[in-house]
Short mmCIF file of C-alpha atoms and ligand atoms in Angstrom, two decimals:
data_model
loop_
_atom_site.label_atom_id
_atom_site.label_comp_id
_atom_site.label_asym_id
_atom_site.label_seq_id
_atom_site.Cartn_x
_atom_site.Cartn_y
_atom_site.Cartn_z
CA MET A 65 113.57 71.93 115.35
CA LYS A 66 111.45 71.88 118.55
CA ILE A 67 109.34 75.00 118.64
CA THR A 68 106.78 76.19 121.18
CA ILE A 69 104.02 78.67 120.47
CA ILE A 70 102.50 80.46 123.47
CA GLY A 71 98.96 81.52 122.73
CA THR A 72 96.54 79.69 120.46
CA GLY A 73 94.68 82.62 119.06
CA TYR A 74 94.59 83.42 115.44
CA VAL A 75 98.34 84.20 114.95
CA GLY A 76 99.53 81.40 117.22
CA LEU A 77 97.44 78.72 115.61
CA VAL A 78 98.34 79.71 112.06
CA THR A 79 102.01 79.99 112.94
CA GLY A 80 102.02 76.64 114.78
CA ALA A 81 100.24 74.80 111.99
CA CYS A 82 102.39 76.27 109.22
CA LEU A 83 105.72 75.69 111.05
CA ALA A 84 104.62 72.07 111.69
CA GLU A 85 103.87 71.86 107.97
CA PHE A 86 107.50 73.08 107.34
CA GLY A 87 108.54 69.89 109.19
CA HIS A 88 109.25 71.28 112.71
CA HIS A 89 108.11 69.71 115.93
CA VAL A 90 105.66 72.27 117.19
CA THR A 91 103.81 72.47 120.53
CA CYS A 92 101.03 75.09 120.90
CA MET A 93 100.51 76.06 124.52
CA ASP A 94 97.64 77.93 126.00
CA LYS A 95 96.48 78.46 129.62
CA ASP A 96 92.88 78.12 128.56
CA SER A 97 92.21 74.38 129.00
CA GLY A 98 88.78 74.69 127.28
CA LYS A 99 90.57 75.89 124.17
CA ILE A 100 93.26 73.22 124.32
CA ASN A 101 90.67 70.53 124.88
CA SER A 102 88.67 71.56 121.91
CA LEU A 103 91.87 71.75 119.73
CA LEU A 104 92.80 68.28 120.96
CA ALA A 105 89.32 67.17 119.78
CA GLY A 106 90.08 68.63 116.41
CA LYS A 107 87.91 71.75 116.76
CA ILE A 108 89.42 75.03 115.54
CA PRO A 109 87.97 78.01 117.43
CA ILE A 110 88.26 80.46 114.51
CA TYR A 111 87.15 80.34 110.86
CA GLU A 112 90.21 80.49 108.57
CA PRO A 113 90.05 78.63 105.28
CA GLY A 114 92.29 75.55 105.25
CA LEU A 115 93.33 75.79 108.85
CA THR A 116 91.22 72.88 110.20
CA GLU A 117 92.69 70.58 107.52
CA LEU A 118 96.27 71.75 108.10
CA VAL A 119 96.00 71.31 111.89
CA ARG A 120 94.42 67.85 111.50
CA LYS A 121 97.11 66.72 108.99
CA ASN A 122 100.03 67.87 111.18
CA VAL A 123 98.50 66.37 114.34
CA GLU A 124 98.04 63.06 112.54
CA GLU A 125 101.59 63.16 111.16
CA GLY A 126 103.01 63.69 114.66
CA ARG A 127 104.45 67.17 114.26
CA LEU A 128 101.81 69.35 116.03
CA PHE A 129 100.86 69.08 119.68
CA PHE A 130 98.60 71.02 122.08
CA THR A 131 99.11 71.45 125.80
CA THR A 132 98.32 73.62 128.81
CA GLU A 133 101.62 72.73 130.49
CA LEU A 134 104.28 75.37 129.99
CA GLU A 135 107.33 73.77 131.65
CA PRO A 136 108.01 70.78 129.42
CA CYS A 137 107.41 72.54 126.13
CA VAL A 138 109.56 75.59 127.03
CA SER A 139 112.48 73.71 128.53
CA SER A 140 112.79 71.46 125.51
CA ALA A 141 112.30 74.05 122.79
CA SER A 142 115.01 75.85 120.75
CA ALA A 143 112.57 78.61 119.89
CA VAL A 144 109.52 79.99 121.76
CA PHE A 145 107.10 82.20 119.86
CA LEU A 146 105.02 84.68 121.90
CA ALA A 147 101.67 84.85 120.12
CA VAL A 148 99.35 86.07 122.83
CA GLY A 149 96.87 88.87 122.27
CA THR A 150 97.78 92.57 122.41
CA PRO A 151 94.39 94.27 122.27
CA THR A 152 93.98 98.06 122.47
CA SER A 153 94.06 98.87 126.12
CA ARG A 154 90.69 99.15 127.81
CA ARG A 155 91.65 102.67 128.92
CA GLY A 156 90.81 103.61 125.32
CA ASP A 157 94.02 105.64 125.01
CA GLY A 158 95.47 103.77 121.97
CA TYR A 159 98.04 101.94 123.98
CA ALA A 160 98.47 98.21 123.10
CA ASP A 161 97.71 96.20 126.21
CA LEU A 162 100.82 94.13 126.96
CA THR A 163 99.54 92.41 130.07
CA TYR A 164 99.31 89.06 128.34
CA ILE A 165 102.77 89.25 126.85
CA TYR A 166 104.53 90.17 130.09
CA ALA A 167 102.57 87.52 132.01
CA ALA A 168 103.61 84.90 129.49
CA VAL A 169 107.25 86.00 129.68
CA ARG A 170 107.31 85.88 133.48
CA ASP A 171 105.79 82.39 133.36
CA LEU A 172 108.20 80.98 130.76
CA ALA A 173 111.45 82.58 132.00
CA PRO A 174 112.13 80.13 134.89
CA HIS A 175 111.86 77.16 132.46
CA LEU A 176 114.54 78.33 130.03
CA SER A 177 117.12 75.58 130.52
CA LYS A 178 119.32 75.76 127.37
CA TYR A 179 119.93 78.38 124.63
CA THR A 180 116.50 79.48 123.49
CA VAL A 181 115.35 82.10 121.06
CA VAL A 182 112.29 83.94 122.37
CA ILE A 183 110.35 85.47 119.49
CA ASP A 184 107.84 88.28 119.64
CA LYS A 185 105.19 87.43 117.05
CA SER A 186 102.43 89.52 118.58
CA THR A 187 102.22 93.07 117.37
CA VAL A 188 103.89 95.09 120.15
CA PRO A 189 105.02 98.73 120.56
CA VAL A 190 108.57 99.62 119.95
CA GLY A 191 110.74 98.75 122.93
CA THR A 192 108.73 95.61 123.95
CA ALA A 193 111.43 93.18 122.81
CA ARG A 194 114.02 94.87 125.04
CA GLN A 195 111.53 94.85 127.88
CA VAL A 196 110.93 91.15 127.31
CA ALA A 197 114.70 90.48 127.53
CA ARG A 198 114.88 92.55 130.73
CA LEU A 199 112.04 90.57 132.33
CA ILE A 200 113.58 87.24 131.44
CA ARG A 201 116.91 88.34 132.91
CA GLU A 202 115.09 89.50 136.07
CA GLU A 203 113.18 86.22 136.52
CA ASN A 204 116.03 83.90 135.48
CA PRO A 205 119.46 85.56 135.54
CA ALA A 206 121.13 82.32 134.38
CA ALA A 207 118.97 81.99 131.26
CA ASP A 208 120.83 81.67 127.89
CA PHE A 209 118.54 83.37 125.41
CA ASP A 210 118.08 85.95 122.68
CA VAL A 211 114.95 87.93 121.93
CA VAL A 212 113.84 88.36 118.31
CA SER A 213 111.08 90.51 116.89
CA ASN A 214 109.48 88.68 113.99
CA PRO A 215 106.25 90.50 113.05
CA GLU A 216 103.46 88.66 111.22
CA PHE A 217 101.73 90.03 108.14
CA LEU A 218 98.82 87.63 108.02
CA ARG A 219 95.58 88.66 106.42
CA GLU A 220 92.49 86.98 107.87
CA GLY A 221 91.01 84.70 105.28
CA ALA A 222 94.32 84.36 103.48
CA ALA A 223 96.56 83.62 106.44
CA LEU A 224 97.93 80.24 105.30
CA ALA A 225 98.96 81.59 101.92
CA ASP A 226 100.46 84.65 103.57
CA PHE A 227 102.51 82.46 105.86
CA MET A 228 103.58 79.99 103.23
CA ARG A 229 104.31 82.52 100.47
CA PRO A 230 105.05 85.79 102.25
CA ASP A 231 106.19 89.00 100.51
CA ARG A 232 109.03 89.14 103.08
CA ILE A 233 110.19 87.90 106.44
CA VAL A 234 111.29 90.51 108.90
CA ILE A 235 113.79 89.36 111.62
CA GLY A 236 114.80 91.89 114.20
CA THR A 237 117.65 90.83 116.52
CA GLU A 238 121.13 91.89 117.51
CA SER A 239 122.38 88.26 117.82
CA VAL A 240 123.97 86.35 114.95
CA LYS A 241 123.23 83.10 116.86
CA ALA A 242 119.53 84.00 116.91
CA GLN A 243 119.62 84.95 113.25
CA SER A 244 120.80 81.47 112.37
CA VAL A 245 118.04 79.86 114.41
CA MET A 246 115.44 82.04 112.60
CA LYS A 247 116.98 81.09 109.27
CA GLU A 248 116.54 77.43 110.12
CA ILE A 249 112.91 77.98 111.16
CA TYR A 250 112.05 79.66 107.91
CA ASP A 251 114.38 77.50 105.75
CA PRO A 252 111.58 76.32 103.34
CA LEU A 253 110.95 80.01 102.40
CA TYR A 254 114.59 80.41 101.25
CA LEU A 255 113.87 77.81 98.64
CA ILE A 256 111.12 79.97 97.15
CA SER A 257 113.38 83.08 97.29
CA THR A 258 111.44 84.91 99.91
CA PRO A 259 113.20 88.23 100.73
CA PHE A 260 114.53 88.31 104.30
CA VAL A 261 115.02 91.65 106.06
CA PHE A 262 117.43 91.34 108.94
CA THR A 263 117.32 94.38 111.12
CA GLY A 264 117.43 95.60 114.70
CA LEU A 265 114.70 95.07 117.32
CA GLU A 266 113.19 98.56 117.11
CA SER A 267 113.09 98.59 113.33
CA ALA A 268 111.33 95.19 113.19
CA GLU A 269 108.79 96.39 115.73
CA LEU A 270 108.12 99.61 113.86
CA ILE A 271 107.98 97.93 110.43
CA LYS A 272 104.78 96.12 111.34
CA TYR A 273 103.02 99.31 112.44
CA ALA A 274 104.35 101.30 109.48
CA ALA A 275 103.11 98.61 107.01
CA ASN A 276 99.58 98.60 108.48
CA ALA A 277 99.53 102.39 108.79
CA PHE A 278 100.55 102.81 105.19
CA LEU A 279 97.83 100.40 103.97
CA SER A 280 95.32 102.29 106.12
CA ILE A 281 96.40 105.57 104.54
CA LYS A 282 95.90 104.06 101.11
CA ILE A 283 92.36 102.95 101.95
CA SER A 284 91.44 106.30 103.58
CA PHE A 285 92.89 108.13 100.51
CA ILE A 286 90.77 106.18 98.06
CA ASN A 287 87.69 106.60 100.29
CA GLU A 288 88.21 110.38 100.21
CA MET A 289 88.63 110.19 96.44
CA ALA A 290 85.42 108.25 96.29
CA ASN A 291 83.55 111.02 98.10
CA LEU A 292 85.10 113.55 95.71
CA CYS A 293 84.12 111.41 92.72
CA GLU A 294 80.53 111.35 93.86
CA GLU A 295 80.51 115.17 94.00
CA VAL A 296 82.10 115.77 90.61
CA GLY A 297 80.43 112.92 88.77
CA ALA A 298 83.54 110.79 88.34
CA ASP A 299 83.91 107.08 88.89
CA VAL A 300 86.34 106.00 91.58
CA VAL A 301 86.62 102.46 90.20
CA ASP A 302 88.14 103.86 86.99
CA LEU A 303 90.21 106.30 89.01
CA ALA A 304 91.64 103.59 91.25
CA LYS A 305 92.44 101.42 88.28
CA ALA A 306 94.21 104.21 86.45
CA ILE A 307 96.33 105.42 89.36
CA GLY A 308 97.02 101.91 90.50
CA LEU A 309 98.55 101.10 87.17
CA ASP A 310 101.32 103.54 87.97
CA GLY A 311 103.93 101.16 89.34
CA ARG A 312 104.90 103.73 92.00
CA ILE A 313 101.37 103.63 93.46
CA GLY A 314 100.26 100.03 92.84
CA GLY A 315 96.68 98.86 92.51
CA LYS A 316 96.30 96.98 95.84
CA PHE A 317 94.39 98.42 98.78
CA LEU A 318 92.75 100.98 96.58
CA HIS A 319 89.24 99.57 96.90
CA PRO A 320 86.84 102.14 98.37
CA GLY A 321 84.21 100.97 100.79
CA PRO A 322 82.64 101.51 104.16
CA GLY A 323 86.01 101.95 105.87
CA PHE A 324 88.59 99.55 107.20
CA GLY A 325 88.02 97.37 110.25
CA GLY A 326 89.33 94.16 111.69
CA SER A 327 91.74 93.22 114.40
CA CYS A 328 94.80 95.03 113.00
CA PHE A 329 94.35 98.38 111.13
CA PRO A 330 92.18 100.12 113.73
CA LYS A 331 94.36 98.91 116.64
CA ASP A 332 97.72 99.33 114.97
CA THR A 333 97.06 102.84 113.61
CA LEU A 334 96.08 103.99 117.14
CA ALA A 335 99.12 102.30 118.64
CA LEU A 336 101.36 104.02 116.05
CA LEU A 337 99.89 107.37 116.87
CA ARG A 338 100.54 106.71 120.52
CA ILE A 339 104.19 105.73 119.85
CA ALA A 340 104.70 108.87 117.74
CA GLN A 341 103.12 111.06 120.42
CA GLU A 342 105.25 109.61 123.15
CA ASN A 343 108.30 110.30 121.11
CA GLY A 344 107.33 113.87 120.30
CA VAL A 345 106.89 113.12 116.60
CA SER A 346 103.86 114.01 114.54
CA ALA A 347 102.21 111.27 112.49
CA ARG A 348 99.58 113.44 110.90
CA SER A 349 99.07 111.22 107.84
CA VAL A 350 98.20 108.32 110.08
CA ALA A 351 95.97 110.53 112.26
CA ALA A 352 94.14 111.67 109.16
CA ALA A 353 93.63 108.12 107.97
CA VAL A 354 92.03 107.21 111.28
CA GLU A 355 89.80 110.34 111.23
CA ILE A 356 88.78 109.78 107.62
CA ASN A 357 87.95 106.15 108.44
CA ALA A 358 85.54 107.17 111.23
CA ALA A 359 83.97 109.68 108.90
CA GLN A 360 83.64 107.13 106.13
CA LYS A 361 81.70 104.80 108.40
CA ALA A 362 79.43 107.70 109.48
CA GLY A 363 79.03 108.71 105.86
CA MET A 364 77.69 105.26 105.02
CA VAL A 365 74.85 105.75 107.52
CA LYS A 366 73.99 109.01 105.76
CA LYS A 367 74.27 107.34 102.36
CA ILE A 368 71.77 104.65 103.34
CA ARG A 369 69.42 107.12 105.00
CA ASP A 370 69.51 109.50 102.06
CA ALA A 371 68.84 106.61 99.60
CA LEU A 372 65.81 105.76 101.65
CA GLY A 373 64.47 109.29 101.44
CA GLY A 374 65.97 110.64 104.63
CA ASP A 375 63.86 108.66 107.13
CA VAL A 376 64.49 105.02 107.88
CA SER A 377 61.81 104.65 110.52
CA GLY A 378 59.60 101.62 109.68
CA LYS A 379 61.88 100.67 106.80
CA THR A 380 63.34 97.18 106.39
CA ILE A 381 66.97 97.05 105.49
CA GLY A 382 68.38 93.74 104.16
CA VAL A 383 72.06 93.41 104.98
CA LEU A 384 74.49 91.13 103.12
CA GLY A 385 77.63 90.66 105.21
CA LEU A 386 78.51 91.65 108.75
CA THR A 387 82.19 90.65 109.14
CA PHE A 388 84.90 93.26 108.50
CA LYS A 389 85.92 91.38 105.30
CA PRO A 390 85.05 88.10 103.61
CA GLU A 391 86.46 84.64 104.59
CA THR A 392 86.49 85.37 108.32
CA ASP A 393 84.05 85.18 111.20
CA ASP A 394 85.64 88.29 112.75
CA LEU A 395 83.45 91.25 113.61
CA ARG A 396 86.08 93.27 115.44
CA ASP A 397 85.72 96.95 114.36
CA ALA A 398 83.69 95.84 111.34
CA PRO A 399 82.00 98.80 109.59
CA ALA A 400 78.66 97.00 110.23
CA LEU A 401 79.11 97.67 113.92
CA SER A 402 79.15 101.43 113.32
CA ILE A 403 76.69 101.60 110.45
CA LEU A 404 73.79 99.37 111.50
CA PRO A 405 73.03 100.41 115.12
CA PRO A 406 72.25 104.09 114.21
CA LEU A 407 69.89 102.91 111.50
CA HIS A 408 68.20 100.55 113.94
CA GLU A 409 67.96 103.31 116.58
CA LYS A 410 66.12 105.48 114.04
CA GLY A 411 63.50 102.75 113.66
CA ALA A 412 64.79 100.54 110.82
CA ARG A 413 64.34 96.81 110.91
CA ILE A 414 67.70 95.15 110.20
CA GLN A 415 67.44 91.84 108.38
CA ALA A 416 70.96 90.52 108.20
CA HIS A 417 72.86 87.60 106.69
CA ASP A 418 76.45 86.62 106.96
CA PRO A 419 78.06 83.24 106.03
CA GLN A 420 80.26 83.15 109.20
CA GLY A 421 79.54 86.18 111.38
CA MET A 422 76.00 85.73 112.55
CA GLU A 423 76.66 83.84 115.78
CA GLU A 424 78.87 86.57 117.04
CA SER A 425 76.60 89.32 115.76
CA LYS A 426 73.57 87.69 117.51
CA LYS A 427 75.41 88.18 120.82
CA MET A 428 76.18 91.79 120.13
CA PHE A 429 72.91 92.80 118.40
CA PRO A 430 70.07 90.52 119.53
CA GLU A 431 67.68 93.25 118.30
CA PHE A 432 68.52 92.51 114.63
CA PHE A 433 66.76 89.83 112.64
CA TYR A 434 69.01 87.07 111.27
CA VAL A 435 68.19 85.17 108.15
CA GLN A 436 69.59 81.99 106.57
CA ASN A 437 70.14 83.23 103.08
CA VAL A 438 70.46 86.20 100.84
CA TYR A 439 66.90 85.94 99.52
CA GLU A 440 65.42 85.94 103.00
CA ALA A 441 67.42 89.14 103.66
CA ALA A 442 65.74 90.74 100.63
CA GLU A 443 62.18 89.69 101.59
CA GLY A 444 59.99 92.80 102.05
CA ALA A 445 63.12 95.02 102.18
CA ASP A 446 63.12 98.67 101.25
CA ALA A 447 66.83 98.49 100.58
CA LEU A 448 69.45 95.78 100.28
CA VAL A 449 72.91 96.80 101.58
CA LEU A 450 75.91 94.80 100.42
CA MET A 451 78.27 95.37 103.39
CA THR A 452 80.94 92.64 102.93
CA GLU A 453 82.04 91.30 99.59
CA TRP A 454 81.65 87.53 100.29
CA ASN A 455 82.03 85.55 97.06
CA GLN A 456 78.54 84.13 97.40
CA TYR A 457 77.12 87.69 97.08
CA ARG A 458 78.81 88.28 93.76
CA ALA A 459 76.42 86.46 91.40
CA LEU A 460 72.99 87.07 92.96
CA ASP A 461 69.81 86.16 91.07
CA LEU A 462 68.75 89.79 90.50
CA ASP A 463 65.23 88.96 89.22
CA ARG A 464 64.51 86.89 92.25
CA LEU A 465 65.87 89.60 94.57
CA LYS A 466 63.76 92.22 92.94
CA SER A 467 60.58 90.20 93.14
CA LEU A 468 61.12 89.73 96.90
CA MET A 469 61.86 93.36 97.79
CA ARG A 470 59.29 95.99 98.63
CA ASN A 471 61.50 98.60 96.91
CA PRO A 472 64.34 97.59 94.57
CA LEU A 473 67.11 99.74 96.03
CA PHE A 474 70.59 98.18 96.05
CA ILE A 475 73.26 99.92 98.12
CA ASP A 476 76.58 98.36 97.19
CA LEU A 477 79.15 99.50 99.76
CA ARG A 478 81.86 97.40 98.09
CA ASN A 479 81.20 98.32 94.49
CA VAL A 480 80.82 94.63 93.62
CA TYR A 481 78.16 95.20 90.91
CA SER A 482 78.19 97.43 87.93
CA PRO A 483 75.62 100.26 88.16
CA GLN A 484 74.56 99.59 84.55
CA ARG A 485 73.79 95.93 85.33
CA LEU A 486 71.78 96.68 88.36
CA GLN A 487 69.86 99.48 86.63
CA ALA A 488 69.13 97.14 83.66
CA ALA A 489 67.66 94.69 86.19
CA GLY A 490 65.29 97.40 87.46
CA PHE A 491 67.14 98.43 90.61
CA THR A 492 68.03 101.85 91.92
CA TYR A 493 71.81 101.48 92.43
CA VAL A 494 73.91 103.34 94.97
CA GLY A 495 77.62 102.58 95.13
CA VAL A 496 80.64 104.18 96.74
CA GLY A 497 82.31 106.88 94.60
CA ARG A 498 80.41 106.30 91.42
CA LYS A 499 77.50 107.91 89.65
CA ALA A 500 74.28 105.96 89.72
C1 LIG B 761 95.78 93.21 107.84
C2 LIG B 761 97.05 93.27 107.04
O1 LIG B 761 96.78 93.21 105.64
C3 LIG B 761 97.98 92.15 107.45
O2 LIG B 761 99.20 92.20 106.72
C4 LIG B 761 98.22 92.41 108.90
O3 LIG B 761 99.27 91.79 109.45
C5 LIG B 761 96.91 92.25 109.66
O4 LIG B 761 96.05 93.28 109.23
P1 LIG B 761 93.48 91.91 107.78
O5 LIG B 761 93.05 92.89 108.88
O6 LIG B 761 93.18 90.49 107.94
O7 LIG B 761 95.00 92.08 107.50
O8 LIG B 761 92.68 92.35 106.48
P2 LIG B 761 92.94 93.26 105.18
O9 LIG B 761 92.72 92.44 103.99
O10 LIG B 761 94.28 93.90 105.21
O11 LIG B 761 91.78 94.30 105.30
C6 LIG B 761 91.69 95.21 106.36
C7 LIG B 761 90.50 96.13 106.24
O12 LIG B 761 90.68 97.03 105.16
C8 LIG B 761 89.17 95.37 105.88
O13 LIG B 761 88.16 96.00 106.65
C9 LIG B 761 88.99 95.60 104.41
O14 LIG B 761 87.66 95.57 103.97
C10 LIG B 761 89.62 97.00 104.25
N1 LIG B 761 90.09 97.23 102.91
C11 LIG B 761 91.16 96.59 102.42
C12 LIG B 761 89.47 98.24 102.13
O15 LIG B 761 88.46 98.89 102.56
N2 LIG B 761 89.95 98.49 100.85
C13 LIG B 761 91.03 97.85 100.37
O16 LIG B 761 91.41 98.18 99.25
C14 LIG B 761 91.65 96.85 101.12
#
């Protein structure tokens, strides 16, 4: 099938490469010629494991194309995916900014020349799909089309696996004809018995927000339990394991830490709150998750300060990891962004390392010092903070670290290490929700 993807950001590129891998003829379109030129030169603008290879393979095998020209790839496609960005609006009111979606729709509508399914892949508020249909009708009354809401559930760092082996595919549409096009697009997933949820437009749109909000609530819940564990002398790692073994609860997304970040949870929880408010419905559990998350990040600043004796002025803090999670170069809403600046403002020297996030961080925080490896981050440090659980931080040479540090204090915001092991190696250990 001929498929066009509009927007070559994270979701668009992953979707394009994976659908080409399924055997479809896919054209990824973006207005940004710089981006398209670099994609044509084989350069992938984001770090996502396996993506560069998958794009290269599908380009070489003649199934994946890149262009800045909208007309030819829209008029020839049976399906057009909208995968442009929907950032939180600059007004700071929690609204998702739909400017890019609506601009893309107005641009593509005149080029619809045969029956085409227009698919919302971007995360958009409830009602957007109907608005997209209205806009297309306005711009091109003769167009033969259906709109589908087909939310993505891609985790950064695991996006290819999530696309190729998803837990479910959600298809929101009122058209049987569009349903059959969608079935054809995802045909390879039928073979691996992926559950398909066929539903209406509004349900599909809300499912995405509800899934992310629920996962955010799980994280905020376990972070609150971690704080309680610290006070009563319990261990949250044991607690999470034990409650997670209850099949009704499930063990995933019960890892306490410095709070959730990234491009989705912070944005989608705010957008869901806004949708609820507009509809006169309370979403207090989601509001609490958001509030707890902000408090968790602030609590990490206090944790680090307290561990350093209450005053960080003149202290050197080595930081392992800046991105919001491992296997990404994404710093959006990363806990590091809230935790490190207040420490720096109070006079701490921040000595940071990240396998992928340093370029971006240098632009945001030129006042930090950036080092090339873990051991440089530990040099002369009064504390080493493990902020992001990159695999390469999981088996550190503890003796070497200790010999480099001024004060062997290890603050493990991801509970990667066992307190006993660190203490045996001569460190003072501070984790999240566990007794030292
Ligand atoms: C998320 C969703 O998982 C995905 O389905 C969605 O479509 C996009 O948003 P992503 O943001 O890439 O994916 O990362 P995810 O692995 O979900 O982690 C989000 C944040 O939660 C990270 O900051 C992570 O560190 C944090 N987290 C996750 C925890 O603090 N504890 C956990 O147990 C799990």
